[in-house]
C-alpha positions as CSV (number, residue, x, y, z in Angstrom):
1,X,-26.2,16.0,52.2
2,X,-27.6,18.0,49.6
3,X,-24.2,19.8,48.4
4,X,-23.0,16.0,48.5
5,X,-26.2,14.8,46.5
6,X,-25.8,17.2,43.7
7,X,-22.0,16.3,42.3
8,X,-22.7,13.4,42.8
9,X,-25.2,12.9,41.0
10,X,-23.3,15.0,38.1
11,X,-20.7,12.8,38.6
12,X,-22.5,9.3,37.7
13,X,-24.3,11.1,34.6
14,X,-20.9,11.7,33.1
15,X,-19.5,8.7,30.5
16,X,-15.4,9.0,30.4
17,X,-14.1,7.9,27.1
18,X,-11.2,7.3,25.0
19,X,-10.8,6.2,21.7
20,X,-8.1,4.5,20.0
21,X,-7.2,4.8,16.5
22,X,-5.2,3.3,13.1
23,X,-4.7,4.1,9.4
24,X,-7.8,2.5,7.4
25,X,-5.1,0.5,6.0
26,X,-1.9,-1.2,7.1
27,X,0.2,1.0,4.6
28,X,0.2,3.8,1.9
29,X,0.8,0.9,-0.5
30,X,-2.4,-1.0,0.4
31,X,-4.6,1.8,0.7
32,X,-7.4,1.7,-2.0
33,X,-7.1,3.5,-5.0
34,X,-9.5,6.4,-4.8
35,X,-8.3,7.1,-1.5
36,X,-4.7,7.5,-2.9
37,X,-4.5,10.7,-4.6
38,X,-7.1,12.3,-1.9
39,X,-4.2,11.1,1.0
40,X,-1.8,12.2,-1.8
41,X,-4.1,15.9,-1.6
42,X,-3.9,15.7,2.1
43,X,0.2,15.2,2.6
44,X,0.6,18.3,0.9
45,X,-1.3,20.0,3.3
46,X,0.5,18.3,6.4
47,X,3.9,17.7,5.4
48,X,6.2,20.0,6.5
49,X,8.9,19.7,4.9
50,X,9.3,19.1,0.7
51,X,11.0,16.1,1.2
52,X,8.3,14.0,3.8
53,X,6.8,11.5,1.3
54,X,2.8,11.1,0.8
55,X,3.5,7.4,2.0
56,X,5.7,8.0,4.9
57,X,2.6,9.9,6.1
58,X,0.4,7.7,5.8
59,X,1.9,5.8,8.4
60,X,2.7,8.4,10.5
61,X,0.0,10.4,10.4
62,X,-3.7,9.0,9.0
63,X,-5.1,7.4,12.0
64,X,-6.1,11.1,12.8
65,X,-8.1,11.7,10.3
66,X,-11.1,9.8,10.3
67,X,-11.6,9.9,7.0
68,X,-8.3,8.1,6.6
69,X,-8.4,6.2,10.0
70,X,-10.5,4.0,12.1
71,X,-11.2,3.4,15.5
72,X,-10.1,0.2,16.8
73,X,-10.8,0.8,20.3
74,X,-12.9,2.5,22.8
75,X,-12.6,3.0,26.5
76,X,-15.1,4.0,29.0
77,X,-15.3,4.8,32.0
78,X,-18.3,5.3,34.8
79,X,-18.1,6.8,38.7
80,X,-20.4,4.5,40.6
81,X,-21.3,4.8,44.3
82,X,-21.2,2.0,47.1
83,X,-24.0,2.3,49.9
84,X,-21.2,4.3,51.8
85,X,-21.4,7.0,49.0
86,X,-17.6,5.5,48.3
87,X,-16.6,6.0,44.9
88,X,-15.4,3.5,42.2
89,X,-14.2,4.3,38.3
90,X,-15.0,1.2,36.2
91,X,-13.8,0.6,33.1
92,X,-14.5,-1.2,29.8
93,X,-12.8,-1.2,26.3
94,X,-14.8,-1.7,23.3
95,X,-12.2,-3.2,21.3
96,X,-12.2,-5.2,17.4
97,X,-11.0,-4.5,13.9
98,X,-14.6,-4.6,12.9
99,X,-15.4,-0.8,13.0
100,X,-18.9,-0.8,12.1
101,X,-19.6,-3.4,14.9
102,X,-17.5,-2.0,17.9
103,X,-19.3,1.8,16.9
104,X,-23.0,-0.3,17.1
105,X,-21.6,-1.3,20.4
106,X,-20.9,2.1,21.8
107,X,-24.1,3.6,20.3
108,X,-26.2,0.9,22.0
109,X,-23.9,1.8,25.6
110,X,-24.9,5.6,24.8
111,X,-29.2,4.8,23.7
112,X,-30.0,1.7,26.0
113,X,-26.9,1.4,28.5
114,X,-25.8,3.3,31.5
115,X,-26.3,7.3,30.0
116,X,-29.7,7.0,28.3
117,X,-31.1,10.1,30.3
118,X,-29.2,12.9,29.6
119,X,-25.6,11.7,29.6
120,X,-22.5,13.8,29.7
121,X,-19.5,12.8,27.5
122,X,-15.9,13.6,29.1
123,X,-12.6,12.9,27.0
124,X,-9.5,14.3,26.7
125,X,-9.4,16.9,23.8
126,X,-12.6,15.4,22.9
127,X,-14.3,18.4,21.5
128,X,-11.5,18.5,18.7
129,X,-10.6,14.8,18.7
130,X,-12.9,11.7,20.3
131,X,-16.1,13.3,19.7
132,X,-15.7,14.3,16.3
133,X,-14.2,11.4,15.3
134,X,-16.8,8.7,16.7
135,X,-19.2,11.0,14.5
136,X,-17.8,11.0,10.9
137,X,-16.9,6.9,11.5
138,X,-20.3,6.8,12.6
139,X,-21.9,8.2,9.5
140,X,-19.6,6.7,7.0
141,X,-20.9,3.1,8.6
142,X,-24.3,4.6,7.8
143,X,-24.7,4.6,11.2
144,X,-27.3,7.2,13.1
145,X,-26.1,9.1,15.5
146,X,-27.1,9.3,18.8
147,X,-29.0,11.7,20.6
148,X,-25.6,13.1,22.5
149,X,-23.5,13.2,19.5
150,X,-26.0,14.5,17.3
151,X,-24.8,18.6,18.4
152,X,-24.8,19.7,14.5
153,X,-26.4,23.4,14.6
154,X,-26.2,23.7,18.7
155,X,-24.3,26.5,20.0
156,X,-21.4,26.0,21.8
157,X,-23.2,26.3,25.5
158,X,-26.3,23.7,24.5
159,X,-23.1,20.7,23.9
160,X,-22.6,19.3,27.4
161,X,-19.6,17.6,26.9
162,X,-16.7,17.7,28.9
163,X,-12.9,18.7,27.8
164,X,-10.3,17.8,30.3
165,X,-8.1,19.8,27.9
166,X,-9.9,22.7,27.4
167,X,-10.6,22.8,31.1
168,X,-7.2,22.9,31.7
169,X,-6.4,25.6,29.4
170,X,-8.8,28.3,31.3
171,X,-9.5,29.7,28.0
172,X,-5.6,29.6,26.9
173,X,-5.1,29.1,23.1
174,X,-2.1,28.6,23.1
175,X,-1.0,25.7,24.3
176,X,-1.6,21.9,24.0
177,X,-1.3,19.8,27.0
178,X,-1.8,15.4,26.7
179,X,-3.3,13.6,29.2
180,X,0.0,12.3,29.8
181,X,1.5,15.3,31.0
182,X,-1.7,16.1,33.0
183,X,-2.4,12.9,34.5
184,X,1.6,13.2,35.5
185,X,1.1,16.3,36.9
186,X,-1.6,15.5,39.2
187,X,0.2,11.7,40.4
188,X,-2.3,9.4,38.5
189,X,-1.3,6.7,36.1
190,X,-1.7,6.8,32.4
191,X,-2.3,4.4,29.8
192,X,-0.4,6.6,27.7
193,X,2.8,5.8,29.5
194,X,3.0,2.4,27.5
195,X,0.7,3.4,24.3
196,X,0.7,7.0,22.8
């Protein structure tokens, strides 16, 4: 039992997330006026060919960035245990146009909900993408961060968050691989077969 008990108990410490995400505004057009020339700054970094408009991406490409983004939803995801030691994955969405409210949500989830000791975060190119991102919306709300996102001046082996992508790689640089691919890979249905 004791090789059982410790995954296990690994296992319900960990918090799966995923987080959802739009341009701050509905189009180039709309977006406010000192954030204009700093996208316009930005699309000359990104575009790739002389011809791609600053506005074009905009709406192609600003939900990820968070500084030109927001997050509009957030999954989650928990491993409980039935008396049978029988697993079950539950699920939520945090999910509303009001930012600064659904990011108090998941802050109160991560301080007073289910991972208050010592929680584990797990996403899908999370180091690079979810984690990062729920950080800097975080702070531009004026929002503190919590505990487990607060990893500013930690080394790389103090962060215990989890990377399905990067644990896929085994340390390959070279590649990218979606969730997509590896949930297709591995039979398990993806929400990213109706939404990328």
């Amino acid at each position: 039992t004791s090789m059982r008990t410790a995954p296990k108990q690994v296992l319900k410490s960990i918090l799966f997330l995923d987080i959802e995400t739009v341009s701050c505004a509905g189009s180039y057009q709309e977006l406010d006026n000192a954030l204009k020339p700093l996208w316009d700054q930005k699309a000359t970094v990104i575009k790739k060919t002389d011809q791609e408009k600053a506005s074009d991406l905009f709406f192609e490409k600003a939900a990820i960035y968070a500084e030109f983004g927001k997050i509009i939803v957030i999954g989650l995801g928990i491993v409980t245990f039935d008396e049978h030691d029988v697993p079950t994955l539950r699920v939520k969405a945090l999910k509303g146009h009001d930012e600064k409210a659904l990011l108090q949500d998941f802050k109160d989830v991560l301080t007073t909900g289910f991972c208050q000791n010592s929680p584990r975060l797990c996403a899908h190119n999370g180091k690079e993408f979810d984690f990062p991102y729920l950080c800097r919306r975080m702070l531009v709300h004026g929002i503190p961060l919590p505990r487990v996102l607060d990893i500013a001046g930690k080394k790389p082996w103090e962060v215990a968050h989890l990377d399905t992508m990067e644990l896929w790689k085994f340390g390959d640089r070279k590649s990218f691989t979606s969730l997509h691919l590896l949930a297709t890979l591995f039979g398990i249905s993806s929400s990213k077969e109706l939404m990328d």
